[in-house]
XYZ file of N, CA and C in Angstrom:
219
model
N 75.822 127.499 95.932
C 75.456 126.452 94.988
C 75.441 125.092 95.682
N 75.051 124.078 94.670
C 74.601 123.129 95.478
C 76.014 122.577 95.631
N 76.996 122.401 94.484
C 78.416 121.629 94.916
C 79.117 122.122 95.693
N 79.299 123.790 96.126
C 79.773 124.098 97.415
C 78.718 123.522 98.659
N 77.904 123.336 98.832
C 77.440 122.680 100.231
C 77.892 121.648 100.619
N 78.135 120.844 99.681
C 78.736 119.405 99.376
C 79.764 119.143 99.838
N 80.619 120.028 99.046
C 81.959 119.946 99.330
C 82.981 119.189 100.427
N 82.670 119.914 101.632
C 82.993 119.257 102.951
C 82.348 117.900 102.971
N 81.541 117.472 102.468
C 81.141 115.576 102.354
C 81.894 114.599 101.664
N 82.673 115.560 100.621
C 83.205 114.802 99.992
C 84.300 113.894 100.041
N 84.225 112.663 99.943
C 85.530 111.769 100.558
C 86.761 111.697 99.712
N 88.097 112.028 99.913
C 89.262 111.295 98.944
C 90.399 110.642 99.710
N 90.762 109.728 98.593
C 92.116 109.429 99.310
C 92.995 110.068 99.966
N 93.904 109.335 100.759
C 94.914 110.426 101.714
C 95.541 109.613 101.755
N 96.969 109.406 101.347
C 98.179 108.505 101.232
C 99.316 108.888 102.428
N 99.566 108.081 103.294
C 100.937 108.552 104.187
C 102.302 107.899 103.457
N 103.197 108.671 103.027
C 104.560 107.805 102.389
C 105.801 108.139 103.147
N 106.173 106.584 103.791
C 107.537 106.696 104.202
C 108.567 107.026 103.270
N 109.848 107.352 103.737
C 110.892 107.699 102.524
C 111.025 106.160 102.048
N 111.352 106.015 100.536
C 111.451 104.273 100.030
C 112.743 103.338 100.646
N 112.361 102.384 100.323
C 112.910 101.195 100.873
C 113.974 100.795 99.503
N 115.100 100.759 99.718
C 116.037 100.247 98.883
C 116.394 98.662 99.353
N 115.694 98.038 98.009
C 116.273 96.461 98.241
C 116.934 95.759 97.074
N 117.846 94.856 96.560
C 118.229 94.062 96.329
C 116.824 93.225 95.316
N 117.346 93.068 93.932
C 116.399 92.787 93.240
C 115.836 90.979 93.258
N 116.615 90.774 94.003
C 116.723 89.173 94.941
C 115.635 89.326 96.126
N 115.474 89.815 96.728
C 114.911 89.761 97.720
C 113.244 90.473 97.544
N 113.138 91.527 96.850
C 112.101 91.854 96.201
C 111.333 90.708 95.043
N 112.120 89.669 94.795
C 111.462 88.950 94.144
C 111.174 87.301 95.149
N 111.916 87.576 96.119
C 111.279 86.632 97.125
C 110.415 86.594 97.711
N 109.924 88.251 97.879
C 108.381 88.725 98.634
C 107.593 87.791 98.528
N 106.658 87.527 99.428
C 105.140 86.861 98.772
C 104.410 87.091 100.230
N 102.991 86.943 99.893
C 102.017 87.672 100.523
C 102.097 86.855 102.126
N 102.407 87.583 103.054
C 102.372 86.712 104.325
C 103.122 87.349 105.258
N 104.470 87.716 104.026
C 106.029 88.111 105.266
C 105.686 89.569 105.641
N 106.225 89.951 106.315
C 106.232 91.307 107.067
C 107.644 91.935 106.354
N 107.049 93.273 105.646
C 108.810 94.272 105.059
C 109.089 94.664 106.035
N 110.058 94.738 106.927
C 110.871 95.548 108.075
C 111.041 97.131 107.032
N 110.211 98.148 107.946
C 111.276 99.480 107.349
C 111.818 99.958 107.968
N 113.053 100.653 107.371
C 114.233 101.208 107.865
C 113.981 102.768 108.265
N 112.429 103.194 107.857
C 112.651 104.494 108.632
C 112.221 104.405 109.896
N 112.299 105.363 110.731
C 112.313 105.526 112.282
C 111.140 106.279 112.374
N 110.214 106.447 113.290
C 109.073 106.959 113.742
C 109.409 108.689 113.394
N 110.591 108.790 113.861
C 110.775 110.605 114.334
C 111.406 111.033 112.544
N 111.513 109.923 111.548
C 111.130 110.149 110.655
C 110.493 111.100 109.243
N 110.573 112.296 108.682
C 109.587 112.753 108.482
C 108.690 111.853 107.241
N 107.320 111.803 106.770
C 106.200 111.368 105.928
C 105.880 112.156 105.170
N 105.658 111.958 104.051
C 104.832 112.982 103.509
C 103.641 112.202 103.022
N 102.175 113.614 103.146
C 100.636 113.137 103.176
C 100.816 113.588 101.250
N 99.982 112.887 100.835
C 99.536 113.410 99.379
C 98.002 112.646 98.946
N 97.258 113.388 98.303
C 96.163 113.213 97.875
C 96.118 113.729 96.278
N 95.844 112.392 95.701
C 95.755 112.376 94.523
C 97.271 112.725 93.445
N 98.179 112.035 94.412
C 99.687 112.862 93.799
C 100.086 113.926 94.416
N 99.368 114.929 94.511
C 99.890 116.176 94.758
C 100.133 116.204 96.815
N 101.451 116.726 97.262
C 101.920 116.776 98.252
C 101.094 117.302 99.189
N 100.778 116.840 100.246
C 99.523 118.207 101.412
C 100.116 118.322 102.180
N 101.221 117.631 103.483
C 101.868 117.788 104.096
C 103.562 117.399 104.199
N 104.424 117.672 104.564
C 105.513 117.083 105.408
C 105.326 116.575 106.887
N 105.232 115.797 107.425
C 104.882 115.386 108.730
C 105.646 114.366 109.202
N 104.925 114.727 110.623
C 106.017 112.848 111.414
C 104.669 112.396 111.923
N 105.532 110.629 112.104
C 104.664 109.774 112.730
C 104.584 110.018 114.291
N 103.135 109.400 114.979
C 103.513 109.778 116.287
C 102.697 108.102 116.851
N 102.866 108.053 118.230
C 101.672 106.778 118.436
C 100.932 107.615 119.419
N 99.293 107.480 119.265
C 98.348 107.713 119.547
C 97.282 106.987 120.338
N 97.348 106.564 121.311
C 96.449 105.671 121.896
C 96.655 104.262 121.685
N 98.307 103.797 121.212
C 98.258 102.623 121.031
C 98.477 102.295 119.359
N 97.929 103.518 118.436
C 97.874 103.609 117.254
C 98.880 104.634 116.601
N 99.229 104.024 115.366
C 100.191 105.481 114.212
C 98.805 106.000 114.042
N 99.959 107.530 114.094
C 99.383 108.330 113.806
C 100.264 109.600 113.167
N 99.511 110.575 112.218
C 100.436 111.819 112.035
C 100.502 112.520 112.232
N 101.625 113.585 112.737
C 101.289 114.614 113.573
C 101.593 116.089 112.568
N 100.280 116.648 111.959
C 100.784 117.690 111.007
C 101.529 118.496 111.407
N 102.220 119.219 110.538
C 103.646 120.011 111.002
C 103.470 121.658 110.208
């Protein structure tokens, strides 16, 4: 059919999520657009990938040519 040919064209989101950041409801309200959040997780880390909500991987970060990157697991 024609929507299976497709299929593989089709683009969606792909979310990488560090584990969350616990802050102080002071300091979350000091944010403003400019500062840099320091996070507290570590590269070797694990991420999880999700698309559309639903979970696709557990993974770690890796650097890649200079770049993050994820390394599926």
């Amino acid at each position: 059919s024609t929507l299976r040919r497709r299929l593989p064209e089709i683009a969606i989101g792909v979310e990488v999520r560090t584990p969350p950041e616990i802050m102080a409801l002071a300091d979350v309200h000091r944010l403003s657009p400019g500062q840099v959040l320091r996070l507290s997780a570590n590269i070797a880390d694990p991420v999880s990938v999700t698309s559309g909500g639903h979970q696709l991987f557990e993974d770690r970060l890796m650097r890649l040519k200079g770049a993050l990157a994820v390394n599926l697991l």
